[in-house]
Coordinates of C-alpha atoms in Angstrom, one line a residue:
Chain A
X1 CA 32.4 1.7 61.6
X2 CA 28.8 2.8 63.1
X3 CA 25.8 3.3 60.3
X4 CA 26.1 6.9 61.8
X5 CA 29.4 7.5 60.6
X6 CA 29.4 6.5 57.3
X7 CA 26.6 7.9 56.8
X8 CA 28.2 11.5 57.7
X9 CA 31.1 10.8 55.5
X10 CA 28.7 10.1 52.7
X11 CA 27.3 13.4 53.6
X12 CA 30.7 15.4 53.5
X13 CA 31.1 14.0 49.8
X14 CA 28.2 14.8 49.0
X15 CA 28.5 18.3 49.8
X16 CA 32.4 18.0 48.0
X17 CA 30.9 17.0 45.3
X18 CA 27.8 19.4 45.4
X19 CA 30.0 22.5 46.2
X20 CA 32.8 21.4 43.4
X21 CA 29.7 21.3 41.0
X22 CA 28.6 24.5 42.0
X23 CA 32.5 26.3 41.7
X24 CA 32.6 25.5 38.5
X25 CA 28.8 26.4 37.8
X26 CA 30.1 30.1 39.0
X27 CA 32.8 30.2 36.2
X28 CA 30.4 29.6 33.7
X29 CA 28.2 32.9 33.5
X30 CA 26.8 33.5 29.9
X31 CA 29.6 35.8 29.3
X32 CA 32.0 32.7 29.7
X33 CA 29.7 30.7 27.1
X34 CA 30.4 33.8 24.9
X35 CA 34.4 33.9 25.5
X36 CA 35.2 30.4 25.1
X37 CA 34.8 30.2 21.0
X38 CA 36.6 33.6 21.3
X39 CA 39.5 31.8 22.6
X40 CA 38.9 28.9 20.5
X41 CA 39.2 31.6 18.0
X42 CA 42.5 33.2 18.7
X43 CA 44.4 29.9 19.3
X44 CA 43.0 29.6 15.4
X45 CA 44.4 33.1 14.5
X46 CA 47.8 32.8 16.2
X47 CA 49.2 30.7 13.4
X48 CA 48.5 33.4 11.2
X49 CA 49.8 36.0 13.5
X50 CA 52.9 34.4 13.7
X51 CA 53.2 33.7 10.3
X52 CA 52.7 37.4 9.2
X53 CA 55.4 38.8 11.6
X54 CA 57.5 35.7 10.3
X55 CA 57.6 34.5 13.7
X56 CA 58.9 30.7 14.2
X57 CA 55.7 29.9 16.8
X58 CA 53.0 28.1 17.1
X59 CA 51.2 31.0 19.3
X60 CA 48.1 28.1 18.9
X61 CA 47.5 28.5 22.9
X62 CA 47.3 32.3 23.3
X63 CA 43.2 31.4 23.7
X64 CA 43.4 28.9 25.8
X65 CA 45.2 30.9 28.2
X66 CA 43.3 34.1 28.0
X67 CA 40.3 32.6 28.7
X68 CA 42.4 31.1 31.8
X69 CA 43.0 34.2 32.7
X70 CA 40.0 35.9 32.3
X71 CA 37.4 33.1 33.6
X72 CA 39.5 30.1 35.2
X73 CA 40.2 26.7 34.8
X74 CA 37.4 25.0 34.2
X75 CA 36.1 27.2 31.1
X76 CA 39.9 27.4 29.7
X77 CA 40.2 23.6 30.0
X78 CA 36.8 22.8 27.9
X79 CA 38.5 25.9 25.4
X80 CA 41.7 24.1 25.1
X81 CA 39.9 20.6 24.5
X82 CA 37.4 21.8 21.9
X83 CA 40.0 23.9 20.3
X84 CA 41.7 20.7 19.3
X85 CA 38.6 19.4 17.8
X86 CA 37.7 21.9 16.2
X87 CA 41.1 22.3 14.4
X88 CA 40.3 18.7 13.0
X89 CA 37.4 19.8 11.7
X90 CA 39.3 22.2 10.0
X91 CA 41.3 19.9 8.1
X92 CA 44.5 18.9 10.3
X93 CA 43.4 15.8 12.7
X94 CA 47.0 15.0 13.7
X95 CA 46.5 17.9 16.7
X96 CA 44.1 15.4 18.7
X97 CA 46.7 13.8 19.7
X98 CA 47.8 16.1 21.2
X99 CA 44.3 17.3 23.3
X100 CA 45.6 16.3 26.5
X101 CA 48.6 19.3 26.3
X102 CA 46.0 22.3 25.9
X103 CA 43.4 20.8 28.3
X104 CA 46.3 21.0 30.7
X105 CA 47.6 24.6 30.0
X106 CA 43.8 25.5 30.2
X107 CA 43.6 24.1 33.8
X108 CA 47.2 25.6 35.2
X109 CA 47.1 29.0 33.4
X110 CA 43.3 29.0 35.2
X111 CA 44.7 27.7 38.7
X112 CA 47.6 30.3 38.7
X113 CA 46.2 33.1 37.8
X114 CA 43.3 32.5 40.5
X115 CA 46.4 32.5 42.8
X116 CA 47.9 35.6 41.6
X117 CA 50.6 34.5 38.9
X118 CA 49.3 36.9 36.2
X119 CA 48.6 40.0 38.7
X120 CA 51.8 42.1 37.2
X121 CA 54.3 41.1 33.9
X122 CA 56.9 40.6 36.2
X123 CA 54.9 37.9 38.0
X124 CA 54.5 36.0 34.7
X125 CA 57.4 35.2 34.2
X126 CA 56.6 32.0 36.8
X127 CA 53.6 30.8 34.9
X128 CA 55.5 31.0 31.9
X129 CA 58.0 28.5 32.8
X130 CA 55.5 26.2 35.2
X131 CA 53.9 25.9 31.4
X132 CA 56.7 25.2 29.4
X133 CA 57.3 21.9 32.0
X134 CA 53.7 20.9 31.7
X135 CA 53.6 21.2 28.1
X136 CA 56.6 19.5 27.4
X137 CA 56.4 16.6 30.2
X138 CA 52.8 15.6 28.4
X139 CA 53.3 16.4 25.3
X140 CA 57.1 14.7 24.8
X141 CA 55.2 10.9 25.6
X142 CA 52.8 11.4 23.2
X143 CA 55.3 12.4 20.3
X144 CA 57.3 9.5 21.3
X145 CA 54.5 7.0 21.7
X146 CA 52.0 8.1 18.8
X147 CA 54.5 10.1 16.5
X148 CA 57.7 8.1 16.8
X149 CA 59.1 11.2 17.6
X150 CA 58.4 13.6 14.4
X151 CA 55.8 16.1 14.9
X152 CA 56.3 19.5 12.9
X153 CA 59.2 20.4 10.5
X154 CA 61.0 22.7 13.0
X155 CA 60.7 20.5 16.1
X156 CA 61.9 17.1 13.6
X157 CA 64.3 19.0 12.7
X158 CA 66.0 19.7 16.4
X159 CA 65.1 16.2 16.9
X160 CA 66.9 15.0 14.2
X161 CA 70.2 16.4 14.5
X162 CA 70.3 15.2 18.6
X163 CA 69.6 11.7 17.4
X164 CA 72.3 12.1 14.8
X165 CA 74.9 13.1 17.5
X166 CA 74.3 9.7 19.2
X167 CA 71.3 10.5 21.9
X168 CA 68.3 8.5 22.6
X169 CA 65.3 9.1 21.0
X170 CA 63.5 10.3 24.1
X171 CA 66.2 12.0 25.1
X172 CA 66.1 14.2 21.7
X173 CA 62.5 14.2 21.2
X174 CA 62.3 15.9 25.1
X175 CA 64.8 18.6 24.2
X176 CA 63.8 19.5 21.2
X177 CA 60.1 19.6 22.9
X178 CA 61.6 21.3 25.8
X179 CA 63.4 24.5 23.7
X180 CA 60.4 24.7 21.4
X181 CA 57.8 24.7 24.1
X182 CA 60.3 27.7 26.5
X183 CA 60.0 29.7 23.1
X184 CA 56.3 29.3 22.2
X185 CA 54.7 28.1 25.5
X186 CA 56.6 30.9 27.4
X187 CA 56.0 33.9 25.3
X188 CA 52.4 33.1 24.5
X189 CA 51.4 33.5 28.5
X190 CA 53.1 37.1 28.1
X191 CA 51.1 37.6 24.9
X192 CA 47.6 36.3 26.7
X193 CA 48.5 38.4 29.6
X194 CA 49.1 42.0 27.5
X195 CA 46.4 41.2 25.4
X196 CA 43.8 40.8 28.3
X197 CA 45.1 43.5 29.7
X198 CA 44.4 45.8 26.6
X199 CA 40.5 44.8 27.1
X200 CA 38.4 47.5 28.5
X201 CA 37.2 45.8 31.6
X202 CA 33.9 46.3 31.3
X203 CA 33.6 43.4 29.0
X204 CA 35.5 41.0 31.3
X205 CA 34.2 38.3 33.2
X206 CA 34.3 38.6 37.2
X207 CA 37.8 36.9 37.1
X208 CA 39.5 38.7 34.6
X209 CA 38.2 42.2 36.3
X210 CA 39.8 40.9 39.6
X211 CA 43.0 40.3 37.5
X212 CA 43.0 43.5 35.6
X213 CA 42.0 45.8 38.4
Chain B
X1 CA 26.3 32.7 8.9
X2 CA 27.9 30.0 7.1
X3 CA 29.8 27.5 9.4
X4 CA 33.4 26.9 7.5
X5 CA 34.6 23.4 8.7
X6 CA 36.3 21.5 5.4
X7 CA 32.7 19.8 5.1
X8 CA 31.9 19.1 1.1
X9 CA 28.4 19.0 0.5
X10 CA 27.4 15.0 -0.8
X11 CA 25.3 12.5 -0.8
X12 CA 26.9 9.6 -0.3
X13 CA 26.7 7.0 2.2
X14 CA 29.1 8.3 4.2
X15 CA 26.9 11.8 4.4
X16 CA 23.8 10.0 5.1
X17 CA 25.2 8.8 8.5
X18 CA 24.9 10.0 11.4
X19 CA 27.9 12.3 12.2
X20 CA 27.9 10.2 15.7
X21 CA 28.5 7.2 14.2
X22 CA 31.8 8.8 12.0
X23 CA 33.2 10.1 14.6
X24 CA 33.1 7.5 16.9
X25 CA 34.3 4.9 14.0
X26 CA 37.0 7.4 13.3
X27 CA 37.8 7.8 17.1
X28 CA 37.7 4.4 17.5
X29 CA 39.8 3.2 14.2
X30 CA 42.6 5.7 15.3
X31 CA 42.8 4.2 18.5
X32 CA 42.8 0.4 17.2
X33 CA 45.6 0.7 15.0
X34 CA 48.0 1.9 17.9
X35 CA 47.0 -1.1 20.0
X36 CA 47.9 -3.5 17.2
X37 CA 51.5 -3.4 16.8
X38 CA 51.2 -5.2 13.2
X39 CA 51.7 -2.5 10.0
X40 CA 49.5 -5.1 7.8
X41 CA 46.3 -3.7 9.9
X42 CA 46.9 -0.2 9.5
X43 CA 47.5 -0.7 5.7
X44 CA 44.3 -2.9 5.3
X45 CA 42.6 0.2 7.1
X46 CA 44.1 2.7 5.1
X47 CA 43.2 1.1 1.8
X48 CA 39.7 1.0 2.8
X49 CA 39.1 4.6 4.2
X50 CA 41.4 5.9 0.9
X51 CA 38.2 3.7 -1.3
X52 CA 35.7 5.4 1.3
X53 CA 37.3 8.7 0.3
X54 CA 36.9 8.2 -3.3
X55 CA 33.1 6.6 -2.2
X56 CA 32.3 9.6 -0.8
X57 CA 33.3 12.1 -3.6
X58 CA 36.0 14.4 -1.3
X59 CA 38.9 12.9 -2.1
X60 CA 40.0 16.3 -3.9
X61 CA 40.4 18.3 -0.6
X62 CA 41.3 14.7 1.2
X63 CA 44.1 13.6 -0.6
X64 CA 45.7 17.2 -0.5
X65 CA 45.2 17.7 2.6
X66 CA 46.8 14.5 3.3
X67 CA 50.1 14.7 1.2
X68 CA 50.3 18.2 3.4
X69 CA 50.3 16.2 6.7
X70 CA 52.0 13.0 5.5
X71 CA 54.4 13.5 2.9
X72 CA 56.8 16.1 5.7
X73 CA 55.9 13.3 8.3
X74 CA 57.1 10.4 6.8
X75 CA 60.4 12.2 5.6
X76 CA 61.3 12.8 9.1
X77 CA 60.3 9.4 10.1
X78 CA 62.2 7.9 7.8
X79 CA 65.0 10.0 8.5
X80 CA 64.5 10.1 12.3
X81 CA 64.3 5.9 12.4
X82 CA 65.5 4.5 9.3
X83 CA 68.5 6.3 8.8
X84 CA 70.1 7.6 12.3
X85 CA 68.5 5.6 14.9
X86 CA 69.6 1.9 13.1
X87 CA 68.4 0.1 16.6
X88 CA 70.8 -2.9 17.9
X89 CA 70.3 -5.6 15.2
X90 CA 72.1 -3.2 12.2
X91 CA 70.8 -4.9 9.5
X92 CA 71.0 -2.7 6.1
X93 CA 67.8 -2.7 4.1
X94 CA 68.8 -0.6 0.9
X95 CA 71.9 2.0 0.6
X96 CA 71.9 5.0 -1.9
X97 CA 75.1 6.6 -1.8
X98 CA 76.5 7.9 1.5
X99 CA 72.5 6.9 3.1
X100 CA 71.7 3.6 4.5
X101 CA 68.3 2.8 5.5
X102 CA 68.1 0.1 8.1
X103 CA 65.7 -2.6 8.2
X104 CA 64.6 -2.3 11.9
X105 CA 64.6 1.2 11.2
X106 CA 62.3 1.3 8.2
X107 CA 59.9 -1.4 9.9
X108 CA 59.3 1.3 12.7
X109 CA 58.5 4.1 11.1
X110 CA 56.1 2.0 8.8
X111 CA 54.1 1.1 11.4
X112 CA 53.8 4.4 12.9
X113 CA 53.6 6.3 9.6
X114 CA 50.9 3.7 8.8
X115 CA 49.4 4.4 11.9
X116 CA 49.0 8.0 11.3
X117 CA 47.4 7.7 8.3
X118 CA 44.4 6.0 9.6
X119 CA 44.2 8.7 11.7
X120 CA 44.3 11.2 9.7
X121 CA 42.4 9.5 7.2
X122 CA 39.7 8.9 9.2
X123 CA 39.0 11.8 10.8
X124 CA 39.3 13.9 7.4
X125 CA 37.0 11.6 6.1
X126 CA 34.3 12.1 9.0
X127 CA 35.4 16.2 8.7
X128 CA 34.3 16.2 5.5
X129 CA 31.7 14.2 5.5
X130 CA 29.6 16.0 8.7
X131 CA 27.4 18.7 7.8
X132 CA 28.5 21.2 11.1
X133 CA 24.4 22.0 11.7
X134 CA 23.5 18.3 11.5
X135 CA 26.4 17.3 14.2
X136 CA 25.3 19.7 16.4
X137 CA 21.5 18.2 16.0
X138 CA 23.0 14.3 16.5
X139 CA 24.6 15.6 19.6
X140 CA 22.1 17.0 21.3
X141 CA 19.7 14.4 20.5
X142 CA 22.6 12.4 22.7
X143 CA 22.2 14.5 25.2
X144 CA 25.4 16.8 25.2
X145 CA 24.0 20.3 26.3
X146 CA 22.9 22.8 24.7
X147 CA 25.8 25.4 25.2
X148 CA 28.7 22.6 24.5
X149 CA 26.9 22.4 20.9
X150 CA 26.8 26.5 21.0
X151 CA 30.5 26.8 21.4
X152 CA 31.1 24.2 18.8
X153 CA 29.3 25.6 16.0
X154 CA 30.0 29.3 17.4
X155 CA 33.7 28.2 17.0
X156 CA 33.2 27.4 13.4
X157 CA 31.5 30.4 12.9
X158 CA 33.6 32.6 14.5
X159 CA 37.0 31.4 12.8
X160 CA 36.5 32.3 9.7
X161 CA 35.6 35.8 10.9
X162 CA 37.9 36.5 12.9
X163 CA 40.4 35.2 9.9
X164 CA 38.7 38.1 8.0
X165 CA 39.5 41.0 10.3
X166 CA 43.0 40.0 11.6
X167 CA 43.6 40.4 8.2
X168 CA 42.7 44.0 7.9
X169 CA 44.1 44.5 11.4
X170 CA 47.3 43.4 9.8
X171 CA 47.2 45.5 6.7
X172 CA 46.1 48.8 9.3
X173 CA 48.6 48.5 11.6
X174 CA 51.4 48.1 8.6
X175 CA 49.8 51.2 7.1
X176 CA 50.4 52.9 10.4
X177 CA 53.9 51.5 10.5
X178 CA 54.5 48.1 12.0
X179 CA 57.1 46.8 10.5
X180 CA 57.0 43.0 9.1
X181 CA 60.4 43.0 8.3
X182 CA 62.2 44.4 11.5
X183 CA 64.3 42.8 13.9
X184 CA 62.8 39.7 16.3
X185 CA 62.5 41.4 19.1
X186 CA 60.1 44.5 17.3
X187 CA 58.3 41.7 15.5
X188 CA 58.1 39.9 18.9
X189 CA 56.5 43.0 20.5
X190 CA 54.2 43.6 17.3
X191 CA 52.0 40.4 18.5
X192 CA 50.2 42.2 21.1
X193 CA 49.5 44.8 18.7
X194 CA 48.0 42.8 16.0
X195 CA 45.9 40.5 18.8
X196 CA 44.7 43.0 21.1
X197 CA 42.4 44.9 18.6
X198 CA 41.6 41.7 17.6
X199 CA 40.3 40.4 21.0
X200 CA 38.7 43.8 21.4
X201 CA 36.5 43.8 18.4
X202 CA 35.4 40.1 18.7
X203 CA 34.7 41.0 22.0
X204 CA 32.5 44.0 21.6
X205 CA 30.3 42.1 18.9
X206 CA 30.2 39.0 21.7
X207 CA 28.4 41.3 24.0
X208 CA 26.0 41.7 21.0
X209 CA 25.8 38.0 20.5
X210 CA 25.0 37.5 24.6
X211 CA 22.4 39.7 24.2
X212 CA 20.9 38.3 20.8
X213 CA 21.5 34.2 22.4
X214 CA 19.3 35.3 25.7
X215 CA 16.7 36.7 23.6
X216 CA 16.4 33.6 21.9
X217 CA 16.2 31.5 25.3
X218 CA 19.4 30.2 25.5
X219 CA 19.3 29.7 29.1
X220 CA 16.0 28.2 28.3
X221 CA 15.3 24.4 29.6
X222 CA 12.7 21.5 28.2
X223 CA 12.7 19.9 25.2
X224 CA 13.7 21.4 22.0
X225 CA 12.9 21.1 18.3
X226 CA 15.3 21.0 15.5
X227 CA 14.2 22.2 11.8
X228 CA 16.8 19.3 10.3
X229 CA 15.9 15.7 11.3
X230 CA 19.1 13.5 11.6
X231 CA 18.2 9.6 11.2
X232 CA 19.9 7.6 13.4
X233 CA 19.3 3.5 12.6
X234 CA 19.3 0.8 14.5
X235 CA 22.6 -0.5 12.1
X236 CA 24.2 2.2 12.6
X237 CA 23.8 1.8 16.6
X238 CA 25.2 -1.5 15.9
X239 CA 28.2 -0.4 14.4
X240 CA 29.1 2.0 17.3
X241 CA 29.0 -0.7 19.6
X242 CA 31.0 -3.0 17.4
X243 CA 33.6 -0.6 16.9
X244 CA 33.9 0.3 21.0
X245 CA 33.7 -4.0 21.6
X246 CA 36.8 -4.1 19.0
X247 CA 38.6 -1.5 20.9
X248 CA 38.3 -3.2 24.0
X249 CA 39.2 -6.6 22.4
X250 CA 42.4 -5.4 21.2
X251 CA 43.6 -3.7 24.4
X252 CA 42.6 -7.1 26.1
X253 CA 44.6 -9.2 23.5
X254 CA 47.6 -6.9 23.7
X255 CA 47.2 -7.1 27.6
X256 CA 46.5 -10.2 28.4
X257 CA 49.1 -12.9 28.0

């Protein structure tokens, strides 16, 4: 290979890398900045949510994927990460285990609803199960790995009773994870979506008014 | 504005540190114990952060918060491994009534319930320990930006706010007639209606809060000056490194043969 060559091949990453900095520098305006502990903030409140309307969900991700929605991947990834540290600082540290899951819902819910996905409810209904996969095929290692397979009452509890009808542990911890994740994962990216859409668009970043429009 | 992490205001050692050096200790405890598959580590640990706790003065909120986490979490475990999954080599440990507890069991879901607890210990005791305001100063003084330490303390601030006034969206939307008690699918639908005046209001007074942050140069560069001063020691640099250089070295003895 000539000195010329690499040279232009250095260039053309070089401009990658310059023009993937600057695609993400676009997602975060100052309104972003302002959104993200907003959405750090809901996945906080959907515990109590869910609790009040005696709901068995988590509803810890409806943040995560609003801001997704609303202003991409990048900013919804760094929301689903800090979430999780900030809910340690809050007093329950068992979560960062867990960071990789919401960093990844963060970055899909932002990918597909750049592609469309969240354009109309009936659309939805394909990020909805694209996340209940993601979630469940990262978070089902770590459970088995780091948890032994126990994680909260309800999903033990599944767990539990598959390993007591003679499956593997995997095997139970994955399906419990699985139907848990269909319930929670599934309906909150219906919930993000009708909530975004109740915003008056005026207050939306540039993505979300694309979305909403 | 009052930032509400579970800090406890102290001054012991552990809140003279810098909040770097907890977390990364904390960070890098948690990840030590699940390299070393030997329970007798973990327990070591565990007896030394439960002394830190009682060094530091929080072991009120600590310990509470850690029978909330544990207690459920070892019942399962125990359940989960020592009493259904008895592994090939059966080997009874102790049998009360109808419920045996096997030994290979029991030894797994020491070691991971041991495990855990340095985890959670650990990072409860840096939580608690780390004045919010004087993390964010130790950050940016290594050089995380600006806005990541915004959207951390924001986040703190902002929770227990927003705690506040889903709370009286709650009670004003019963008033107006959501029911709490009706069937799943009503209850289901009611989430959107509890949330969405949520979102709205936080994000009306977050258009005040844009305004009031680029009035204050938030998009500003240079050097900045913080009002608190956070020591950071040359021993305490020390122990950051020595706590990475025992991470590595027990990955490479687990790795290598």
């Amino acid at each position: 290979m000539s000195s010329t060559e690499a040279k232009t091949t250095a260039k053309r990453d070089v401009g990658f890398v310059e023009r993937f900095r600057e695609s993400v520098g676009e997602d975060f305006t100052i309104t972003t900045w302002v959104l993200i502990p907003i959405g750090i903030g809901i996945n906080a409140i959907g515990g109590f949510i869910a609790s009040t309307l005696k709901l068995p969900l988590f509803l810890d991700n409806i943040g995560t994927m609003l801001i997704g929605i609303l202003a991409g991947p990048w900013a919804a990834m760094l929301t689903g990460g800090f979430a999780n540290v900030i809910q340690a600082m809050l007093g329950n540290p068992v979560q960062l285990a867990f960071l990789p899951v919401p960093v990844a819902i963060g970055f899909v819910t932002g990918v597909l609803a750049r592609r469309g996905w969240f354009d109309s409810p009936k659309k939805v209904v394909v990020p909805a199960l694209v996340l209940t996969v993601v979630a469940t095929l990262i978070a089902t290692p770590i459970v088995v790995l780091v948890f032994g397979g126990v994680t909260s009452s309800g999903t033990s509890l599944v767990t539990a009773t598959l390993v007591a009808t003679g499956r593997s542990l995997v095997e139970s911890a994955a399906s419990a994870q699985l139907m848990v994740e269909f319930v929670d994962k599934g309906g909150s990216a219906f919930v993000a979506y009708f909530i975004g859409r109740s915003v008056p668009t005026r207050y939306l970043p540039p993505q979300g008014q694309d979305i909403y429009s | 504005m009052a930032e509400r992490s579970i800090y406890q205001p102290g001054e012991s050692v552990l809140h003279r540190l810098n909040p770097v050096t907890t977390f990364v200790l904390a960070a890098c405890l948690s990840v030590v114990v699940f390299v070393v598959p030997d329970y007798r580590l973990p327990l070591g640990l565990s007896i030394v952060l439960l002394a830190l706790v009682f060094v530091a003065r929080v072991h009120r909120l600590v310990l509470r918060l850690v029978a909330a986490l544990a207690i459920p979490f070892a019942f399962f475990l125990l359940l989960i491994h020592g009493v259904l999954n008895p592994g090939p080599q059966a080997e009874p440990l102790v049998t009360i009534g109808p419920v045996t507890v096997w030994e290979a069991g029991f030894e797994t879901a020491r070691l991971i319930f041991l495990r855990i607890l340095v985890l959670i210990l650990s990072f409860l005791l840096f939580a608690t320990t780390s004045q919010p305001q004087r993390m964010r100063v130790a950050l940016m003084e290594k050089g995380v930006p600006n806005k990541l330490a915004y959207v951390f303390i924001a986040s703190l601030q902002i929770i227990p706010e927003m705690r506040t006034r889903a709370k009286s969206i709650a009670d004003a939307q019963q008033a107006r007639g959501l029911d709490i008690h009706a069937d799943i699918r009503t209850r289901t639908g009611s989430i959107v209606a509890l949330m969405a005046p949520l979102l709205i209001g936080t994000l009306i007074a977050a258009n005040t809060r844009a305004l009031a942050l680029d009035a204050r140069g938030f998009d500003a560069s240079g050097e900045r000056t913080f009002l608190y001063d956070v020591p950071d020691t040359g021993g305490e640099r020390l122990l950051r490194y020595a706590a990475v250089v025992a991470v590595f070295g027990a990955l490479a003895w687990r790795l290598l043969p």
